Short mmCIF file of C-alpha atoms and ligand atoms in Angstrom, two decimals:
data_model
loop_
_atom_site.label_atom_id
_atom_site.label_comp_id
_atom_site.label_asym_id
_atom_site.label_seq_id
_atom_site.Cartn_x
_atom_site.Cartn_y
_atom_site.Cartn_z
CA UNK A 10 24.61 40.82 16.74
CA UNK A 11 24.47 36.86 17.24
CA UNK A 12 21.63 35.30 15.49
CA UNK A 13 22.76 31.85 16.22
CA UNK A 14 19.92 31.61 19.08
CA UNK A 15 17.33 32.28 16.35
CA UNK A 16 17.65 28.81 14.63
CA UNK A 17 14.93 26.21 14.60
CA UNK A 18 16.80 22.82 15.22
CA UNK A 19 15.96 20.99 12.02
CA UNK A 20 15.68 17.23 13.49
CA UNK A 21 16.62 15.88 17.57
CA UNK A 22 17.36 12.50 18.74
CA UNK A 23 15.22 12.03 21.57
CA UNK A 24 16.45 8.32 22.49
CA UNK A 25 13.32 6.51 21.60
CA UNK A 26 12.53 8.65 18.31
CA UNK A 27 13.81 11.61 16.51
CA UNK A 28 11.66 14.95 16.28
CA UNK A 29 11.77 16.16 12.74
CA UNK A 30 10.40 19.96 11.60
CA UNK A 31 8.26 19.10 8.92
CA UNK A 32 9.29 21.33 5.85
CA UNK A 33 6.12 20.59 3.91
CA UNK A 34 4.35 22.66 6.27
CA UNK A 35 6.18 25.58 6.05
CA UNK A 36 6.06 28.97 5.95
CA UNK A 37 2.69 28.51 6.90
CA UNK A 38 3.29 26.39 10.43
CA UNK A 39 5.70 25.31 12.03
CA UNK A 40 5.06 21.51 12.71
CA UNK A 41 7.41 19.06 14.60
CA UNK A 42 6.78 15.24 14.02
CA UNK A 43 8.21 12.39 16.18
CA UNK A 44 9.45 9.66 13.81
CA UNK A 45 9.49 5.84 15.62
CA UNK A 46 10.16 3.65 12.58
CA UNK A 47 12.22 3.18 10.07
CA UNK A 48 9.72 3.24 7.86
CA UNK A 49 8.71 6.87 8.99
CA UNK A 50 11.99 7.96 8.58
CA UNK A 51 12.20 6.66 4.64
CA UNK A 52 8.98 8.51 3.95
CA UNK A 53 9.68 11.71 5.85
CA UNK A 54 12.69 11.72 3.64
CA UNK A 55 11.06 10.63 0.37
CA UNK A 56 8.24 13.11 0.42
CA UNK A 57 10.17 16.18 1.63
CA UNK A 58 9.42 16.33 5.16
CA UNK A 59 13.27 16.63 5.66
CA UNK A 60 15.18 17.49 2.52
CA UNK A 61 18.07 19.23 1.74
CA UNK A 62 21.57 16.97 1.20
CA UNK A 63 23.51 16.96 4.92
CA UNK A 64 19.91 17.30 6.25
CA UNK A 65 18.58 13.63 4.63
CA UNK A 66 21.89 12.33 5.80
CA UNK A 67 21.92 13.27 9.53
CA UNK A 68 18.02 12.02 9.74
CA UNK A 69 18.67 8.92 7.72
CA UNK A 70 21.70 8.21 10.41
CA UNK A 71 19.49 8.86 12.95
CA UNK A 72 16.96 6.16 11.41
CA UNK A 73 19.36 3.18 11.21
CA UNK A 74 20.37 3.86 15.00
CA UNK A 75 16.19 3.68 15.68
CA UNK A 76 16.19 0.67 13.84
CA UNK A 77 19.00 -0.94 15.76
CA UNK A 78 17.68 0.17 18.94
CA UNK A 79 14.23 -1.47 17.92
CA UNK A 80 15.67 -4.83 16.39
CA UNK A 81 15.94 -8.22 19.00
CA UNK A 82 18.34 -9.76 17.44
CA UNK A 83 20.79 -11.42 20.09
CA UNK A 84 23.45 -12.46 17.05
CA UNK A 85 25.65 -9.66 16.24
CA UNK A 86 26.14 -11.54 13.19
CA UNK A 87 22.33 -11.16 12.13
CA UNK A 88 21.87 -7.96 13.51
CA UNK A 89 25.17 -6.86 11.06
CA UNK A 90 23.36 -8.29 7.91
CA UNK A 91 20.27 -6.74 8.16
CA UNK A 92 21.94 -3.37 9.31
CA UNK A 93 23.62 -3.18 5.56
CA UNK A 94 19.86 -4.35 4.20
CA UNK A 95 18.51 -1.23 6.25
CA UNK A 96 21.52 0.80 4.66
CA UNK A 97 20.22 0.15 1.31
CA UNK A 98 16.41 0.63 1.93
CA UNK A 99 17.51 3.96 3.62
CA UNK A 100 19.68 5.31 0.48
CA UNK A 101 17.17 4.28 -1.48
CA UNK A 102 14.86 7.18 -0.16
CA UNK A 103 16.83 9.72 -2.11
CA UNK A 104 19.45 8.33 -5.05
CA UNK A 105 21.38 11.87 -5.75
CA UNK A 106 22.53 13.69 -2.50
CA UNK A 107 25.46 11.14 -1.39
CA UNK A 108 25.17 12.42 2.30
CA UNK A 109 22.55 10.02 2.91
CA UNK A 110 24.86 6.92 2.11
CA UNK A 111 27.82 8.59 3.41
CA UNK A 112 26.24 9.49 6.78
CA UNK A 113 24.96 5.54 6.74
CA UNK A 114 28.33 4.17 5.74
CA UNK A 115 29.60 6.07 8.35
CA UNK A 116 27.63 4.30 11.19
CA UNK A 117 28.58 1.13 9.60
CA UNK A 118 32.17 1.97 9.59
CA UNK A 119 32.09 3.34 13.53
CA UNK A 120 31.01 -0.43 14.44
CA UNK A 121 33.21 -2.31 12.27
CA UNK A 122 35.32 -3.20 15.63
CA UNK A 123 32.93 -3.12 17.74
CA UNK A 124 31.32 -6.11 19.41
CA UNK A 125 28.37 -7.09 21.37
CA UNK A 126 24.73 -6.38 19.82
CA UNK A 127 24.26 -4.24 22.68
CA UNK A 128 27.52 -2.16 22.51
CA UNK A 129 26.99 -1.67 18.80
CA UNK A 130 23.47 -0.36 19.30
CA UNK A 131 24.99 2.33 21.61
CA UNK A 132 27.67 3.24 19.25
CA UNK A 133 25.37 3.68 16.23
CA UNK A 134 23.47 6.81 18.30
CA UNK A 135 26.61 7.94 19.84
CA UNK A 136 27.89 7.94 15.79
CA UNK A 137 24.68 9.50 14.40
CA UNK A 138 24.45 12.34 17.20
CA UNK A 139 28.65 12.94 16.56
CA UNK A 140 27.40 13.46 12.96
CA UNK A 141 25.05 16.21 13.57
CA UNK A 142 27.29 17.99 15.83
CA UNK A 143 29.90 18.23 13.48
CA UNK A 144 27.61 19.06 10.34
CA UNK A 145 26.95 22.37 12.83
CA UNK A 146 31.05 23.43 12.83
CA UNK A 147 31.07 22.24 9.40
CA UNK A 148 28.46 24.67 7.85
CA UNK A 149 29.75 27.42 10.00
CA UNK A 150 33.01 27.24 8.47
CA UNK A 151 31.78 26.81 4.89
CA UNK A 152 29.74 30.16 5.74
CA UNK A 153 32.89 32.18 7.02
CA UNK A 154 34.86 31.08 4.14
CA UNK A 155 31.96 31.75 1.70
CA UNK A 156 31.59 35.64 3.29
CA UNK A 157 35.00 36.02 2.89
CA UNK A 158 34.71 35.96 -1.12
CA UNK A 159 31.76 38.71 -0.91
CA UNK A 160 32.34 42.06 -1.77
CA UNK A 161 31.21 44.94 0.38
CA UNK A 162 27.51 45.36 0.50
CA UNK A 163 27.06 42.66 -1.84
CA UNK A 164 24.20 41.78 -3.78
CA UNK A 165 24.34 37.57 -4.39
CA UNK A 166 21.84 35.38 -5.57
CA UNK A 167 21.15 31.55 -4.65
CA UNK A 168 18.48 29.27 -5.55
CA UNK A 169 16.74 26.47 -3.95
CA UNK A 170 16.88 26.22 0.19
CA UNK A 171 20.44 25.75 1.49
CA UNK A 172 19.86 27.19 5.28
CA UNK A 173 19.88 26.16 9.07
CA UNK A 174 16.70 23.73 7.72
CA UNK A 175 18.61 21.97 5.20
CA UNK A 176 21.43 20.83 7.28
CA UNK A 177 22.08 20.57 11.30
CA UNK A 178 22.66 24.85 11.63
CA UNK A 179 23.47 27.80 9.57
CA UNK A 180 23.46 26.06 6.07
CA UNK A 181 26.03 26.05 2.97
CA UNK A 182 25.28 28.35 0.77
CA UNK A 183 23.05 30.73 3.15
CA UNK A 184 25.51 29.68 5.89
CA UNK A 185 27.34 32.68 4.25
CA UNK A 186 24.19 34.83 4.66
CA UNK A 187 24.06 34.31 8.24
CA UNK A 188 27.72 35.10 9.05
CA UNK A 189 27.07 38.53 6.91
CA UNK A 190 24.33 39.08 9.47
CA UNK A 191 26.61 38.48 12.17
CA UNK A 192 29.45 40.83 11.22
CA UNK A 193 26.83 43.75 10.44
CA UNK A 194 27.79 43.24 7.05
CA UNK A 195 25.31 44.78 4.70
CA UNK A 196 24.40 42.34 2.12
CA UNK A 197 21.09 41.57 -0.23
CA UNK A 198 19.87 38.69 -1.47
CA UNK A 199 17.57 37.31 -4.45
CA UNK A 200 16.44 34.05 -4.07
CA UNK A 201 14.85 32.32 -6.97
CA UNK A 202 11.33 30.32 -6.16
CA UNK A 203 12.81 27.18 -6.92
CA UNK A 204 9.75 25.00 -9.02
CA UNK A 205 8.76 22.68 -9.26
CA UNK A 206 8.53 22.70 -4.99
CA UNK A 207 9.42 26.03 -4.42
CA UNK A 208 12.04 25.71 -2.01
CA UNK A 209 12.97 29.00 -2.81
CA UNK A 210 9.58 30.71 -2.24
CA UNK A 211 8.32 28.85 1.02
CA UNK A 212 11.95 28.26 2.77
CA UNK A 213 14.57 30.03 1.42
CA UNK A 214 12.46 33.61 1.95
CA UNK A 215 11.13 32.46 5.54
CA UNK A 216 14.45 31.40 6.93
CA UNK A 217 16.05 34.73 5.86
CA UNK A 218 13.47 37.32 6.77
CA UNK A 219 13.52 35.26 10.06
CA UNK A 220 16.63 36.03 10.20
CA UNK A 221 16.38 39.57 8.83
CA UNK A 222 18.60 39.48 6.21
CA UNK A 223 17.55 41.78 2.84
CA UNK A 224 16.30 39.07 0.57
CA UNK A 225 13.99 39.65 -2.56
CA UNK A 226 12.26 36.66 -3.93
CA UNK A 227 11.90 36.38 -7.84
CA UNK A 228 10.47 33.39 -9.74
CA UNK A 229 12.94 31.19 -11.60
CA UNK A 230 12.44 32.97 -15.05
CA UNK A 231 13.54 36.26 -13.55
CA UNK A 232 17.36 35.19 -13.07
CA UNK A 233 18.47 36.47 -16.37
CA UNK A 234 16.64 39.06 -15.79
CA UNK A 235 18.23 40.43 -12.37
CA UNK A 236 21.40 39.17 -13.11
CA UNK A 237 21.77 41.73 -16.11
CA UNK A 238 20.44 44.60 -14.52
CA UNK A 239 20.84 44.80 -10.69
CA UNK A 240 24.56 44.73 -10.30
CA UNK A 241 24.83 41.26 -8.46
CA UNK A 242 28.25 40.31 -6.99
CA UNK A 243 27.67 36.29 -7.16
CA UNK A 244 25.76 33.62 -7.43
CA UNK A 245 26.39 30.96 -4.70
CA UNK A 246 24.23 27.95 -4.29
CA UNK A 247 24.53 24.36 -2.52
CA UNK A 248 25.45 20.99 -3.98
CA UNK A 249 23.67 17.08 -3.74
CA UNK A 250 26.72 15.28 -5.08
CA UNK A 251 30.21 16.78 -6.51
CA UNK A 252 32.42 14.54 -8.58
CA UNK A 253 35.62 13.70 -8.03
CA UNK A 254 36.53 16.43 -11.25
CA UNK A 255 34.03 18.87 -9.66
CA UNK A 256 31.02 18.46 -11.51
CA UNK A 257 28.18 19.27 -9.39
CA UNK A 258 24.62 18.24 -9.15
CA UNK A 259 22.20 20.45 -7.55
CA UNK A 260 18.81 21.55 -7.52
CA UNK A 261 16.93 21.49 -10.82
CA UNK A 262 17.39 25.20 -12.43
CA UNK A 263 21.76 25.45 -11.37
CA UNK A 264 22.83 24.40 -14.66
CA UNK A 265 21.18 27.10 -16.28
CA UNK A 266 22.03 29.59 -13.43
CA UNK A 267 25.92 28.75 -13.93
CA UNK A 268 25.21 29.40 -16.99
CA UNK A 269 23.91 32.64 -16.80
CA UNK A 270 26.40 33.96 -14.32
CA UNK A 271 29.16 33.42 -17.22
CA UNK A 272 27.62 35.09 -19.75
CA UNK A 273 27.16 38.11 -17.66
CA UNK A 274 30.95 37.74 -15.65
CA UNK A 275 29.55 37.04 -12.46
CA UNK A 276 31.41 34.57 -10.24
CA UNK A 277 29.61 31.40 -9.56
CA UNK A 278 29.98 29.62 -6.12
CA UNK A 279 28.91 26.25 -4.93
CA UNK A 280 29.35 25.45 -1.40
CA UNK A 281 29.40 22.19 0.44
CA UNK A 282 31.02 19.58 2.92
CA UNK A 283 33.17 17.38 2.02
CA UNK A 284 30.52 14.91 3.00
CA UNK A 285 28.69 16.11 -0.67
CA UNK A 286 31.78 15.08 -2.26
CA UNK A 287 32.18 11.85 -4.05
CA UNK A 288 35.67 11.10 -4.85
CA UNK A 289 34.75 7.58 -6.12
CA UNK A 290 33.22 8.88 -9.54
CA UNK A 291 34.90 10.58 -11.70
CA UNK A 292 32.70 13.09 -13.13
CA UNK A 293 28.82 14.21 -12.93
CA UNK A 294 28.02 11.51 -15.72
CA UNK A 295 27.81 9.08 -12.92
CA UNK A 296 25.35 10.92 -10.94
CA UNK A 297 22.10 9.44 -10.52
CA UNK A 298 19.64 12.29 -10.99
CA UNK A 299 16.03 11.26 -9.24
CA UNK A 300 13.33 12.04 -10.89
CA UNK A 301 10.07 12.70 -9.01
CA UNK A 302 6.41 12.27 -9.58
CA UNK A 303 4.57 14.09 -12.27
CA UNK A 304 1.73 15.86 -9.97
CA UNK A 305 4.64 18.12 -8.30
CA UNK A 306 4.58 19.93 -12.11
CA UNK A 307 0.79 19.30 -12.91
CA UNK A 308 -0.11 20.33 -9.17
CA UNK A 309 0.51 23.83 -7.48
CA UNK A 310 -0.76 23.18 -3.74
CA UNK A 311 -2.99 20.67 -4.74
CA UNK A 312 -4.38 22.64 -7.78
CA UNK A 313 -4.53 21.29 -11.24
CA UNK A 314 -2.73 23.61 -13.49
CA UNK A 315 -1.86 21.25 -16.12
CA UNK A 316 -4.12 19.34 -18.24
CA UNK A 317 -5.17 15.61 -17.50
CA UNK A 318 -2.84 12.85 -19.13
CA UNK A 319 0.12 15.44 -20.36
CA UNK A 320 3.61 13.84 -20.52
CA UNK A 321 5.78 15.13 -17.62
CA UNK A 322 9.62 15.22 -17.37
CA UNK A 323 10.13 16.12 -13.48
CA UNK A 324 14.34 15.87 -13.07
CA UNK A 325 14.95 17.10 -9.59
CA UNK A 326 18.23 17.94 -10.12
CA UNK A 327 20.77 19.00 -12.83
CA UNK A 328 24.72 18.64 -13.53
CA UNK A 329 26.79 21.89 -13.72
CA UNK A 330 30.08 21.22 -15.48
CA UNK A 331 33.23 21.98 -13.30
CA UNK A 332 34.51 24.66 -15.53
CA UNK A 333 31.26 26.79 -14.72
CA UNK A 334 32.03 26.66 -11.26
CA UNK A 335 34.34 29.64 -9.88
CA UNK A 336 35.28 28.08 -6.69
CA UNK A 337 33.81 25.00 -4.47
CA UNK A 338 33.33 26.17 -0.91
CA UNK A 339 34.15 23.76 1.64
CA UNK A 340 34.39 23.29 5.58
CA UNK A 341 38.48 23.35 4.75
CA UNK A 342 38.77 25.95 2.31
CA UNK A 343 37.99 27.33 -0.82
CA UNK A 344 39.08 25.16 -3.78
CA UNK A 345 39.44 26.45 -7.15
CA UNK A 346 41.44 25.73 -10.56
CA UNK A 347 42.63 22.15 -11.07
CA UNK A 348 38.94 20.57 -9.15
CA UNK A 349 40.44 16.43 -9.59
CA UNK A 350 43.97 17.65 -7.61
CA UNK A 351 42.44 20.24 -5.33
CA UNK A 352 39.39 18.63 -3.74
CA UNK A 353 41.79 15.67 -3.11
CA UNK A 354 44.29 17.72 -1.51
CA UNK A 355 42.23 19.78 0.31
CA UNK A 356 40.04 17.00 1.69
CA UNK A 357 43.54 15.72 3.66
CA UNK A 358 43.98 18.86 5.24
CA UNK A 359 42.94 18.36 9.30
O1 LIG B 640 15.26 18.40 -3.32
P1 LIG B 640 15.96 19.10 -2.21
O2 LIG B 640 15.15 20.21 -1.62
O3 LIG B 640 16.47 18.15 -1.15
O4 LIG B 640 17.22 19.77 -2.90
C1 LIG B 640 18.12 20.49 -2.11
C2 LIG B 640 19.22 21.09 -2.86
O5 LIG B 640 19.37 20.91 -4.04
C3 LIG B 640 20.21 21.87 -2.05
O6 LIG B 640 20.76 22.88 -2.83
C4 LIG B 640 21.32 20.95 -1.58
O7 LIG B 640 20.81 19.80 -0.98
C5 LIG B 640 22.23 21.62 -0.63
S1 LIG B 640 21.50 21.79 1.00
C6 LIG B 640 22.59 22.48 2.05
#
């Protein structure tokens, strides 16, 4: 059984604009926005229209080539300096994923010897449209290496939303899911709700019973829970940034997760393109970790459940140490043991 025809196509270049599902609306409806600015792009990625880390990058990509396709400028050397200013306003968006600046810094590479405003506009799309189509081959091979360390008729859990939605097709983490489907593997899954935005609960859930895979949604608290008493094989979830030494930043609630998986034996997976790994620091100390506005705690759809004026601490993401992690699954291969040798090995395989 294929269910590769099944997948919504998470954003689209349409030449003048880029069509962008709009995740806040789901599971309820399925919207589709057209984004024409620059601007619109920086929100839709700010307020969680688009989220997920090679899913901000590939839209953000797609937003500088808008921009340069909007901009007048007739000197290339005018249109170059406010390309980099648009690079920064763009990263700024999101600080922790780094596939945001590394899809950007990748457009701004591709032109480097290029010349001609007009040539350089062209190149920028051509670059941002080569990005998504690779992110697809990319998270297809991270999910066939990622099956490969399941057990038959596993039971694994994941947490947050890691899917087709959260990258270009098929996912990281649940990019494993998906192949499991494929092969007629038998396979169940618990995702966790994921607060404070429930990720979990609203995408996670839809994009697997879409795609009718077994999966049983529990609320965050549960985890130790399940993971003690219903025989689960692994835990595999995605990753924002990974250090050079293979500390890992990832949804809010993964620290405790890895955490859990060790004291009950379980492996713990991460999975994620190389484009989520940032060889230039050192460890997860030099993450930035966003933090995001207080109502997404004090608010459940648009309900008060807090009281007025309470101090709020709203990290959106958290650092699992390296040796918590059993093995980082990438597009290249599954690294494990020494993390600063391997993922720099393995990242100059072709
Ligand atoms: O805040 P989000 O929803 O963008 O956070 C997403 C995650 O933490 C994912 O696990 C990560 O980006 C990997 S997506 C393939």
């Amino acid at each position: 059984m294929t269910i590769t025809k099944d997948f919504i196509k998470p954003m689209t270049w349409q030449g003048d604009s880029i069509k962008l599902l709009n995740q806040q609306k789901l599971p309820g409806e399925i919207e589709f926005i057209f984004l024409t600015t620059i601007e619109q792009v920086w929100e839709s990625i700010h307020s969680l229209k688009v989220r997920g880390a090679p899913a901000i990058g590939i839209t953000a990509a797609y937003g500088l080539a808008l921009w340069g396709l909007q901009s007048d400028y007739t000197s290339e050397e005018d249109f170059r300096k406010e390309l980099l200013e648009k690079v920064n306003y763009l990263v700024s968006s999101r600080p922790t994923a780094v596939n945001l600046y590394w899809a950007l810094n990748r457009l701004v590479q591709s032109v480097q010897a290029v010349h001609g405003v007009e040539e350089i506009k062209s190149v920028l799309v051509n670059e941002a449209i080569l990005i998504q189509q690779e992110d697809e081959q990319t998270c297809r091979a991270i999910g066939e290496y990622g099956f490969s360390l399941f057990p038959e008729s596993a039971t694994v859990l994941t947490h947050c939303n890691t899917g087709g939605i959260a990258t270009s097709k098929y996912g990281t983490a649940l990019g494993a899911f998906y192949i499991a489907k494929e092969k007629g593997a038998e396979l169940s899954v618990y995702a966790t709700e994921t607060r404070p935005v429930l990720q979990g609960a609203r995408l996670t859930a839809w994009e697997l019973q879409q795609a009718g895979v077994d999966v049983t949604l529990i609320t965050d608290n549960m985890a130790a829970h399940v993971l003690q008493s219903k025989n689960v094989d692994a835990v595999i979830v995605g990753a924002d940034r990974i250090a050079a030494n293979g500390d890992t930043a990832n949804k809010i609630g993964t620290l405790g997760l890895a955490h859990l998986a060790k004291a009950f034996n379980i492996p713990f997976y991460v999975a994620a393109p190389f484009s989520t790994i940032d060889l230039a620091i050192q460890d997860g100390r030099e993450i930035p970790i966003e933090e995001r506005s207080s109502e997404e705690i004090t608010h459940i759809a648009g309900t008060r459940v807090a009281p007025e004026n309470v101090n709020v601490y709203n990290p959106a993401f958290d650092v699992t140490p390296n040796e918590l992690i059993t093995a980082i699954i990438t597009e290249k291969g599954i690294v494990k043991g020494n993390y600063a040798e391997e993922l720099k090995r393995v990242k100059e395989l072709v």
